[in-house]
XYZ file of C-alpha atoms in Angstrom:
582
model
C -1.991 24.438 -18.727
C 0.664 23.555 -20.989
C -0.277 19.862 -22.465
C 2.913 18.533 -21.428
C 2.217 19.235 -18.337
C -0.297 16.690 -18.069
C 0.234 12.777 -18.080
C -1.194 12.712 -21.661
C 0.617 15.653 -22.779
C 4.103 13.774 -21.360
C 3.191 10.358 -23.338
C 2.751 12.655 -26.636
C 6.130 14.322 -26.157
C 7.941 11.371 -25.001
C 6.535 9.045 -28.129
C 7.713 12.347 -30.562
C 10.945 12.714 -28.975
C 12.078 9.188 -27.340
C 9.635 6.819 -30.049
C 12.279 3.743 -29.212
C 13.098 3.795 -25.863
C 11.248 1.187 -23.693
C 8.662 2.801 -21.623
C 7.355 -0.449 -19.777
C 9.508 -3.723 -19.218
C 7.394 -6.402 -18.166
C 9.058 -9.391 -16.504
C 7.118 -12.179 -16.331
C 10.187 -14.919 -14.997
C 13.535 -13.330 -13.956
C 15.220 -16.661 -14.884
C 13.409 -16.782 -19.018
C 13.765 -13.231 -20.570
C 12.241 -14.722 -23.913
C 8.688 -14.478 -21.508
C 9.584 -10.357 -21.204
C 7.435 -8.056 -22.849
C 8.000 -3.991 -23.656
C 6.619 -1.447 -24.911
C 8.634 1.648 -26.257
C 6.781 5.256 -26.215
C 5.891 4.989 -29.496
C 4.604 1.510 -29.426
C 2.519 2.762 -25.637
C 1.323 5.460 -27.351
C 0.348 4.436 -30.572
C -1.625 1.365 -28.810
C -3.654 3.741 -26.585
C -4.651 6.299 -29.005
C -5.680 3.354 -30.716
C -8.195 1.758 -28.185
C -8.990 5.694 -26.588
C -10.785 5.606 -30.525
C -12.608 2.897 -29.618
C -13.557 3.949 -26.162
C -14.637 7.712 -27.088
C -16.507 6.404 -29.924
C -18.886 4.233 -27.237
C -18.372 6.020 -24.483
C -18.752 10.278 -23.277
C -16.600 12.125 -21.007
C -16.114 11.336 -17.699
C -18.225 7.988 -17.892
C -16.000 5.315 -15.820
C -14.116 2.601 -16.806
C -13.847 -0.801 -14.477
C -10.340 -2.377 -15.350
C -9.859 -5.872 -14.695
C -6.617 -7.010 -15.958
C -3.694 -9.562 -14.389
C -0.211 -8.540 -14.418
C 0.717 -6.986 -17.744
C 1.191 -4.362 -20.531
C -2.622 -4.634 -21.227
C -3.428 -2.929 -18.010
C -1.040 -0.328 -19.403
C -2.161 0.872 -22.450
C -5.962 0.101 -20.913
C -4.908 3.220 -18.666
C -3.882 5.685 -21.067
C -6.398 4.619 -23.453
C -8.564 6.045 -20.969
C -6.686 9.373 -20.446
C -6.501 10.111 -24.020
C -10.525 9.246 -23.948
C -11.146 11.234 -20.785
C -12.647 8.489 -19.373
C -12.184 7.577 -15.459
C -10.391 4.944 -15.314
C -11.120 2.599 -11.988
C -8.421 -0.007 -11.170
C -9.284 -2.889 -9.663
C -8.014 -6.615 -8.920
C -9.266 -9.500 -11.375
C -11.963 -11.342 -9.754
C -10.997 -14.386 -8.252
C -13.964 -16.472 -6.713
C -13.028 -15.154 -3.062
C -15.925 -13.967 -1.531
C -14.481 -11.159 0.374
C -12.795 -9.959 -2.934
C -15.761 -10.630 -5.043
C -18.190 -8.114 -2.094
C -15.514 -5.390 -2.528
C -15.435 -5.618 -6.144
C -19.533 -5.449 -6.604
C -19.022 -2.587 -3.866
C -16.777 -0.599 -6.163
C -18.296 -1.199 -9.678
C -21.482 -0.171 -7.624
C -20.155 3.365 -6.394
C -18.471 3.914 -9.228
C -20.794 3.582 -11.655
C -18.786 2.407 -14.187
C -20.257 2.029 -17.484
C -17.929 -0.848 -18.961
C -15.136 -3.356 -17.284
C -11.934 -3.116 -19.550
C -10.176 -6.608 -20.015
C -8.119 -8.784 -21.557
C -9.134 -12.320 -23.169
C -7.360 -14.627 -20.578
C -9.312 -13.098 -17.581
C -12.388 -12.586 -19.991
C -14.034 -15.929 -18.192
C -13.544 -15.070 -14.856
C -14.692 -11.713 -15.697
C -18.172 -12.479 -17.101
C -19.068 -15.196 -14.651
C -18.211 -12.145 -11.596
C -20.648 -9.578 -13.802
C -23.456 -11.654 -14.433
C -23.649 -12.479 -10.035
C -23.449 -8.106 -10.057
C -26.616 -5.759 -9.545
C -25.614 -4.774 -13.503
C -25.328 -8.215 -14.970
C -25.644 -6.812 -18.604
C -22.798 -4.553 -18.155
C -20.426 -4.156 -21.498
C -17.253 -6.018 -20.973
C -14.698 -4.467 -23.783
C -11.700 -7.200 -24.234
C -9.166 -5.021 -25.400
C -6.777 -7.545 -26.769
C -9.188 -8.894 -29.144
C -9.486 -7.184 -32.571
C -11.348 -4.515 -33.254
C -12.219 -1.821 -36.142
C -10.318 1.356 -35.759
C -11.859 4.660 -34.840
C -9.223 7.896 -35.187
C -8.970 9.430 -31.541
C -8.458 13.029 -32.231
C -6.796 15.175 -29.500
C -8.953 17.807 -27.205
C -7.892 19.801 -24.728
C -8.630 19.360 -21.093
C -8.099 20.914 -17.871
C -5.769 20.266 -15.843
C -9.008 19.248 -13.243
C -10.204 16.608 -14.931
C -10.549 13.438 -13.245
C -7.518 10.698 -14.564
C -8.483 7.349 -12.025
C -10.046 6.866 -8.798
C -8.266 4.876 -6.474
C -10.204 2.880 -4.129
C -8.179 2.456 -1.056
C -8.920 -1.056 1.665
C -11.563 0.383 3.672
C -15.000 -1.657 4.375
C -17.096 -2.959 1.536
C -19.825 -1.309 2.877
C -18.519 2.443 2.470
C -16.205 1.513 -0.296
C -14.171 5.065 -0.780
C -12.443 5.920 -4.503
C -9.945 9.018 -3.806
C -10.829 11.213 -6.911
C -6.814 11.699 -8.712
C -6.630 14.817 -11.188
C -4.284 15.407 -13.535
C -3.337 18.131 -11.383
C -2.441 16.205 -8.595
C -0.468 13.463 -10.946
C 1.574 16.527 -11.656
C 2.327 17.946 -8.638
C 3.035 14.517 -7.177
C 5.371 14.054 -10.002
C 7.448 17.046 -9.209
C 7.482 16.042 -5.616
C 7.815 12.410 -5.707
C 11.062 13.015 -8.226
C 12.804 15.650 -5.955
C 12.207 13.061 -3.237
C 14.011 10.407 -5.431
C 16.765 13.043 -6.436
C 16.920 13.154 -10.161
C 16.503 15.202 -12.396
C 16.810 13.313 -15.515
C 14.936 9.948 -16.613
C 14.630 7.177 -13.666
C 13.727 3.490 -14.045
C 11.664 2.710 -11.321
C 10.571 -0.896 -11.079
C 8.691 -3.598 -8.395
C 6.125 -5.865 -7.674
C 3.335 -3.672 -6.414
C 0.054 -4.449 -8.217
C -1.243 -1.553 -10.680
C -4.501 -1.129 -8.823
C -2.657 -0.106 -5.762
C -1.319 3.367 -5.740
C 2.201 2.224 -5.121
C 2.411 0.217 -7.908
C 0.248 2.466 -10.516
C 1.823 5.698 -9.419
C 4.910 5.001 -7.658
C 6.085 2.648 -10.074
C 4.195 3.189 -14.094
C 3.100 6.992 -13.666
C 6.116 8.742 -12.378
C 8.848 6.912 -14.241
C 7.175 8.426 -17.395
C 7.403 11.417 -16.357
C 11.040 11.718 -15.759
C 11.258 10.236 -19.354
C 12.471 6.847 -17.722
C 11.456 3.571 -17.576
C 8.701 1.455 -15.813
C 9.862 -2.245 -15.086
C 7.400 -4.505 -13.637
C 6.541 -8.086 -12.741
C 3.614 -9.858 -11.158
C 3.469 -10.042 -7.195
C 2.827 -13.705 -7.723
C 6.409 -13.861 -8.762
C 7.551 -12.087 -5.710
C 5.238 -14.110 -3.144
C 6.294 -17.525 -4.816
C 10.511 -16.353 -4.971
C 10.747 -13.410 -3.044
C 14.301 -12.881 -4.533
C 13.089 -12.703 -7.494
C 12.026 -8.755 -6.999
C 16.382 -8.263 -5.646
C 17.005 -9.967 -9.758
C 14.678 -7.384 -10.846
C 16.238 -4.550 -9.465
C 19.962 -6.036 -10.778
C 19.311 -7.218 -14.151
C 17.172 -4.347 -15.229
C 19.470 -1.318 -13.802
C 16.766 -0.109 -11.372
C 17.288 3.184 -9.760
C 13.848 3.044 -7.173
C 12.215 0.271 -5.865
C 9.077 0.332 -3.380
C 7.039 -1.991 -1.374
C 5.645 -2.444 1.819
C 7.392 -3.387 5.585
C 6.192 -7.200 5.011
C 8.027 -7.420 1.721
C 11.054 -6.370 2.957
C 10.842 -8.572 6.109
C 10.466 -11.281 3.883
C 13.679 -10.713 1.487
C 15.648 -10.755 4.865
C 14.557 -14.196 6.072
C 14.046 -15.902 2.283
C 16.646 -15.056 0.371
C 19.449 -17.821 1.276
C 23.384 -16.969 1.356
C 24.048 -18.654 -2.493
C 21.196 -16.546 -4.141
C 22.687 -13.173 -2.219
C 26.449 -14.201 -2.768
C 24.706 -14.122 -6.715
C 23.281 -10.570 -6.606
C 24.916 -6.787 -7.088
C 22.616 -4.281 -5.491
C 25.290 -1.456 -5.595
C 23.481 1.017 -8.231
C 20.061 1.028 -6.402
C 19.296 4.598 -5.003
C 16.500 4.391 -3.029
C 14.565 1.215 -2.161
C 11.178 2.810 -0.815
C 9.506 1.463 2.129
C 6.006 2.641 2.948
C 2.232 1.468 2.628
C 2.163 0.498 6.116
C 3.842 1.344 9.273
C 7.555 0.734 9.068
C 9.526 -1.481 11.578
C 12.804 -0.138 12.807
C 13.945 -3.823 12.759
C 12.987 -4.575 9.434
C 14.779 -1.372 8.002
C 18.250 -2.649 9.573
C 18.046 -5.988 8.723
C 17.285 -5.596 5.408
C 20.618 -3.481 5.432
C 22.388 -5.298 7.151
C 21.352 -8.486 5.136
C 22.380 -7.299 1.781
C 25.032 -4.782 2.530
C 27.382 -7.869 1.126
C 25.383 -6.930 -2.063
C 26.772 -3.962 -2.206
C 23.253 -2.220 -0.866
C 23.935 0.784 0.935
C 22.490 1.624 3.452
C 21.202 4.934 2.521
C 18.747 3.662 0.004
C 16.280 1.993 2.707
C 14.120 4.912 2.903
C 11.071 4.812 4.847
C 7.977 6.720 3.348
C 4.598 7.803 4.557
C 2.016 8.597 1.842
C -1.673 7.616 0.831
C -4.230 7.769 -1.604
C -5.822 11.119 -0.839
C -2.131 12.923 -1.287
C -2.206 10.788 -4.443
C 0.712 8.817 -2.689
C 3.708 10.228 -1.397
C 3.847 12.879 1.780
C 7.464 12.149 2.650
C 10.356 10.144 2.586
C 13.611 9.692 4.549
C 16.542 11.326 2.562
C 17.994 9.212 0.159
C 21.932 10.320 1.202
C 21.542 9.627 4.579
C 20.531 6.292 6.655
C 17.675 6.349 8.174
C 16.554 7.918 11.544
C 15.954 5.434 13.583
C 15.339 7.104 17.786
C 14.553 4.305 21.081
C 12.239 7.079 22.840
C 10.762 6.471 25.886
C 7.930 4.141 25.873
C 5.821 5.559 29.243
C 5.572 9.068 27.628
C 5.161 7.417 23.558
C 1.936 5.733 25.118
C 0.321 9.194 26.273
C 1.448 10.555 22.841
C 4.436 12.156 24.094
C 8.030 11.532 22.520
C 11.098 12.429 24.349
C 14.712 10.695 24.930
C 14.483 6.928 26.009
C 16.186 7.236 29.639
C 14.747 3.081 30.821
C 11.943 1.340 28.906
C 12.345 2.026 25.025
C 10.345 1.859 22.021
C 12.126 2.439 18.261
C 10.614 5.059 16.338
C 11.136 5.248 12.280
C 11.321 8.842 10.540
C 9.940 8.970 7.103
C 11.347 12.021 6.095
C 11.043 15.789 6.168
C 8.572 17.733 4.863
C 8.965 18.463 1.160
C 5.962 17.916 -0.272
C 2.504 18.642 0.985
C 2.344 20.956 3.782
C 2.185 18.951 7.401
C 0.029 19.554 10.577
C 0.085 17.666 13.679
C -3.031 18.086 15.265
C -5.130 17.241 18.263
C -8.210 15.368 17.223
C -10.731 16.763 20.080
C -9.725 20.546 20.073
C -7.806 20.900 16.072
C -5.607 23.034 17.821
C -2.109 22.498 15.747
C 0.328 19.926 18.438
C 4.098 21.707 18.799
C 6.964 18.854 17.962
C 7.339 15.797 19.956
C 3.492 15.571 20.507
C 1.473 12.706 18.816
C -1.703 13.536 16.796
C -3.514 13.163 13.841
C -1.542 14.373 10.819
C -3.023 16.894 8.372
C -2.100 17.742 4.809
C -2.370 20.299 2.558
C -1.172 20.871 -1.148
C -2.242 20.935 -4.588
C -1.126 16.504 -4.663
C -3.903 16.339 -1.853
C -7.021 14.910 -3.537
C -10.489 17.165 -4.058
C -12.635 14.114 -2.500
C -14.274 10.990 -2.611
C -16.529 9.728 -5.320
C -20.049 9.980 -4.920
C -19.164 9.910 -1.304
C -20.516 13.782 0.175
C -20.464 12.180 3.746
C -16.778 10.845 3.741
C -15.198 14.055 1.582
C -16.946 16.586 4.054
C -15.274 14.035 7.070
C -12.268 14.121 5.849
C -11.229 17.019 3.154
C -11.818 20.818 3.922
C -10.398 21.114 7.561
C -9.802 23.783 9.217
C -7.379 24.292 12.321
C -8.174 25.656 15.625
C -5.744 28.669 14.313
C -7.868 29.225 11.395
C -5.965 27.149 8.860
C -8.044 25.738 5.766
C -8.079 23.474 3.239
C -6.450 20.422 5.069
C -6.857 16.602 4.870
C -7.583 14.627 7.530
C -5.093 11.615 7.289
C -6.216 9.088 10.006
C -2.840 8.615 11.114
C -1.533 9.608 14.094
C 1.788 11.075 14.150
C 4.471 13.422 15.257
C 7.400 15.579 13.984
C 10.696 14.651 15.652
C 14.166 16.094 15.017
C 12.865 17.507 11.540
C 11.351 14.322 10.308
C 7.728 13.018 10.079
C 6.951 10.063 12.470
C 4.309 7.855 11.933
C 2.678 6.197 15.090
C -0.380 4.502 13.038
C -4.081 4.496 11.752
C -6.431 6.004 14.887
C -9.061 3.739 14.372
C -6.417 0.743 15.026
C -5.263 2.412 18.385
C -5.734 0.503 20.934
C -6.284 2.419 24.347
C -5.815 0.229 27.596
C -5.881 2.052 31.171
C -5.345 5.478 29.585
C -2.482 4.195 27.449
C -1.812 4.326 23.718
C -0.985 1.034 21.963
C -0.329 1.017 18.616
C -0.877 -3.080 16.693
C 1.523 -3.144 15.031
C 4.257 -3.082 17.514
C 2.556 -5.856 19.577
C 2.462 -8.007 16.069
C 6.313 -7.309 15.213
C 7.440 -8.012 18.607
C 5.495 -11.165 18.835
C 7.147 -12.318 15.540
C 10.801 -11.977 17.463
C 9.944 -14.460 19.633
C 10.016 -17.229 17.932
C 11.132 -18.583 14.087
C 7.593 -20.173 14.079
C 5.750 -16.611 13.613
C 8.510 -15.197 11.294
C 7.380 -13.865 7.568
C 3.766 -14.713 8.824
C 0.715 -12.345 9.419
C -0.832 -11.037 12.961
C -3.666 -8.923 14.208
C -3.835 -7.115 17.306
C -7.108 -6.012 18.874
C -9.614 -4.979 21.937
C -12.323 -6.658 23.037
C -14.943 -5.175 25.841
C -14.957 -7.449 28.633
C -16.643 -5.356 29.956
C -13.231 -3.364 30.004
C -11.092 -3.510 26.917
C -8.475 -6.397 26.843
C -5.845 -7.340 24.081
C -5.975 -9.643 21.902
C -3.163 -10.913 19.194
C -4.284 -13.521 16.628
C -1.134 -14.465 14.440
C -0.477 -17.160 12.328
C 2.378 -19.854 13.364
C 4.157 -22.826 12.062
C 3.767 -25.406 14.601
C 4.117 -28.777 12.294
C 7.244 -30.226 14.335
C 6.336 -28.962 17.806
C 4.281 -31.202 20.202
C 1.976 -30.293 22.345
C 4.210 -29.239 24.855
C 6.287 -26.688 23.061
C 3.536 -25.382 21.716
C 2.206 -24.299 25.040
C 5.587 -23.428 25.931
C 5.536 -21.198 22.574
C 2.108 -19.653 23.799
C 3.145 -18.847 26.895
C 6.806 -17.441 26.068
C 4.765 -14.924 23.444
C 2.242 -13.963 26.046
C 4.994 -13.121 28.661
C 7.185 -11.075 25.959
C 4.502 -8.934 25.151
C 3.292 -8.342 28.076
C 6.285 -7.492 30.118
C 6.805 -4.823 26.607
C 4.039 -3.447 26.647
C 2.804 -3.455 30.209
C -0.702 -4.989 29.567
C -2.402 -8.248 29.883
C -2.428 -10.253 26.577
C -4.537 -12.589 25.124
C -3.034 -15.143 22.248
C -4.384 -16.989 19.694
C -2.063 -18.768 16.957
C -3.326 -19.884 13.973
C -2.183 -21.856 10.555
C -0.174 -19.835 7.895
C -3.376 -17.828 5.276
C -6.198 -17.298 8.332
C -5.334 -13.766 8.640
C -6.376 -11.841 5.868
C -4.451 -9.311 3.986
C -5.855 -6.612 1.158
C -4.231 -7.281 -2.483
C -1.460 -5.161 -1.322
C -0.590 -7.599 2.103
C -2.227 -4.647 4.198
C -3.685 -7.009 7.377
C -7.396 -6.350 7.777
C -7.232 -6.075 11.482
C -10.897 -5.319 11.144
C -11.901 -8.651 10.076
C -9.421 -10.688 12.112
C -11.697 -9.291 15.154
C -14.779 -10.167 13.335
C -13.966 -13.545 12.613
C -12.269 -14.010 16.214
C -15.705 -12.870 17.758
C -17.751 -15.156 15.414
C -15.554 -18.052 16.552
C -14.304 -18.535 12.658
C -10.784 -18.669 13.559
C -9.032 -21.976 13.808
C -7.226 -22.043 17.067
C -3.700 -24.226 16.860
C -3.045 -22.646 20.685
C -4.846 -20.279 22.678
C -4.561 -18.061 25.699
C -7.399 -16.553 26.204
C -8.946 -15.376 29.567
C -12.224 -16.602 30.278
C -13.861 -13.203 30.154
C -12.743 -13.107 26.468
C -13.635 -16.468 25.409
C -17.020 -16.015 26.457
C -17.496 -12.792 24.030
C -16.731 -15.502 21.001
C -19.599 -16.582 19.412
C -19.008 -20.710 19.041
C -16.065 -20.915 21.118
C -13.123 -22.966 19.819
C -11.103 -25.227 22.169
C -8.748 -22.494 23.901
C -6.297 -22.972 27.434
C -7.672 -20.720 30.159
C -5.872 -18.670 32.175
């Protein structure tokens, strides 16, 4: 292929034809640009040629690359270094001393077999004390801000199959699972990602998203270069600690696209206050993406509606489905049209049927129509392909879709390769459960969260966002929603609550006003436990580990504020904690 047709091949051109315009911005502090650093194509380039020397020179083809690096430029140039090398590079988060992290970390250095861990002197310590606790102790650590005697890297041609990254996606640290990304899928996501942005010419895409999560690395560094545009980027501990920090992002630096997930944008509409939005001009942002995890009909319009004054329109909240194994994007809703937004009828929705709400409602969220990988809806037991307005698992195929897992034969036969009940090959099992509705993609949610109650389809997510409109207490704040086998399966929300000014009473009175609400919704028995702000875990990207939430809620390692539990459930808990029976 054509080497400009290939993320390497684009740096090359870009540093030759564009050597001073910024490819990276990163912000450190909205409010001190003196802290900001950049990086112009020249400067990227020049910097990972440099280091790709000093790879190649230690290291063959293909051997993979662990890299450990906070927030920053170094993380950059660490990444191309290794596609000029045509080494693997294997994102990762910085180690840092939580145990959970730590497990998933050993779990991925161990699968991948990475042959060094790439960072930079500031996380150096941390870095070395996590190695020497690994199964490879003696494992090279390269600090690539440190100096270093120059080797020449001298350009070779590649395919356009070679491996660029694997990205390991949140699954268990047991079966830890790196999506294989080509060069040829980086390219083809490119083209498709860009069309769904609609431009044509350079974009400057910019966020919070950390690099070692696919909507920060691709969505927000990989495709911006290759429109020619720029990538502007700041740490998600800036976000987290000022959330409108991201909204001075996306006004000072001129952003065109911004992404994130549901949660961020739920918390933007309760954090910012009226003088920091009265202080903010949102009226050049195109598309503000919202994907990663399901998207909330509620969140979409108040985020709107919240900073419409801004001059946001409300076109550019565009919901999004993508993941790893399709590289990242699959859709997204139109960027010149608000989003579709349908109250269907919740009886049907929970047999997997969608038609016009007539009584009881739910709000379903389009993410787009189908302009990128092709898009099967498909019955799990029989693979027989589902006509529109019928809920199953959703199937992609496309030359963005990933070849497979890494050193995983068990997963990639599982998942890649399917083949319909019509006869149709080469698809990818998603996971998700969805349906196509009036010409868009709708996204139900993951089938291994589904929670099935008397025949009935219940999806968490929707129990955990309606739970958090009951009261102020729960708002911005993480949930989980479960079964347990009593012996029959029962539902169980843990979420976390701010209870510090309540007294006992109103906190029962909170309990039981959130049990009520959700069960009159959803027509099911629920059981409640509320917990202080940080029990439920997220991933790195504030994905909640629903997973582990039931883990810990059967081992009894969830601090209870107030419970309802039945008694059926309480006696599945390991050590039970003080809880008010029903």
């Amino acid at each position: 292929m054509d080497a400009a047709d290939t993320l390497t091949g684009q740096l090359r051109r870009l540093a030759a034809a564009r050597p001073d315009q910024d490819a990276l911005v990163f912000v450190a502090d909205t409010e001190e640009p003196s802290l900001n650093r950049s990086l112009t194509y020249a400067q990227l380039d020049a910097a990972a040629r440099a280091l790709a020397g000093r790879l190649r020179a230690r290291h063959p083809a293909g051997d993979r690359m662990l890299l450990l690096y906070p927030s920053g430029p170094d993380f950059v140039v660490a990444f191309f270094a290794c596609q000029y090398a045509e080494l693997i590079a294997v994102p990762a988060p910085v180690p840092d001393g939580q145990q959970s992290r730590d497990r998933r970390l050993r779990s991925i250095l161990r699968n991948s077999g990475s042959a060094a861990v790439l960072t930079v002197a500031s996380a150096a310590p941390e870095v070395r004390s996590w190695t020497s606790a690994t199964d490879v102790p003696d494992i090279p650590i390269v600090v690539t801000d440190e100096p270093a005697g120059e080797t020449p890297w001298v350009p070779r041609e590649h395919s356009d199959e070679v491996i660029s990254f694997l990205q390991y996606t949140s699954g268990s640290t047991a079966d830890p699972r790196g999506t294989v990304v080509t060069h040829r899928n980086l390219v083809a996501h490119a083209h498709i990602l860009l069309r769904m942005f609609g431009v044509d010419g350079p974009v400057r895409v910019g966020g919070w998203v950390p690099m070692h999560h696919d909507m920060g690395l691709i969505g927000c560094m990989i495709t911006p270069i290759f429109s020619g545009g720029t990538s502007v980027l700041m740490p998600s501990t800036a976000f987290l600690r000022r959330p409108v920090s991201w909204l001075l992002l996306v006004d000072r630096y001129d952003l065109d696209v911004t992404v994130g997930p549901n949660f961020a944008y739920e918390l933007l509409t309760s954090r910012v206050t009226d003088d920091q939005l009265a202080g903010l001009d949102l009226s050049r942002l195109r598309v503000a993406v919202n994907g990663s995890e399901p998207v909330q009909a509620r969140t979409v319009e108040a985020f709107t509606r919240r900073f419409a004054a801004a001059g946001l329109r409300a076109e550019a909240a565009c919901p999004a489905y993508g993941l790893a194994e399709a590289t990242l994007a699959v859709t997204m809703s139109p960027h010149d049209a608000a989003a579709m937004i349908t109250p269907v009828d919740s009886e049907p929705f929970a047999r997997r049927e969608i038609s016009a709400a007539t009584s009881s409602s739910v709000r379903i969220v389009g993410c787009g129509r189908v302009t990128g990988p092709e898009v099967r809806i498909v019955d799990q037991a029989t693979a027989t392909t589902l006509p529109d307005r019928r809920i199953g698992e959703i199937w992609l195929r496309g030359p963005s879709v990933c070849p497979g897992y890494w050193a995983n034969p068990a997963a990639t036969a599982a998942t890649f390769g399917a083949v319909t009940a019509e006869g149709e090959d080469g698809f990818l099992r998603t996971g998700d459960l969805g349906a196509m509705y009036d010409g868009e993609l709708h996204v139900a949610g993951r089938i291994k969260e589904t929670l099935i109650v008397h025949g009935r389809n219940l999806y968490p997510q929707d129990l955990e966002a309606e739970a958090r409109t009951v009261d102020a207490s729960l708002a911005n704040l993480a949930g989980a929603a479960f079964t347990v086998p009593v012996p029959h399966e029962e539902v169980v929300v843990v979420h976390e609550c701010r209870i510090r000014r309540m007294d006992d009473a109103e906190q029962a009175a909170l309990a039981d006003a959130i049990v009520r609400r959700l069960s009159r919704e959803f027509g099911v028995a629920v059981n409640l436990l509320l917990t202080r702000p940080g029990s439920v875990p997220r991933t790195t990207s504030g994905k909640v580990q629903r997973g582990l939430v039931r883990e810990r809620f059967l081992r009894g390692e969830i601090e209870p504020l107030v419970a309802r539990l039945t008694a059926r459930v309480r006696r599945t808990v390991q050590q039970p904690a003080p809880a008010v029976a029903r």
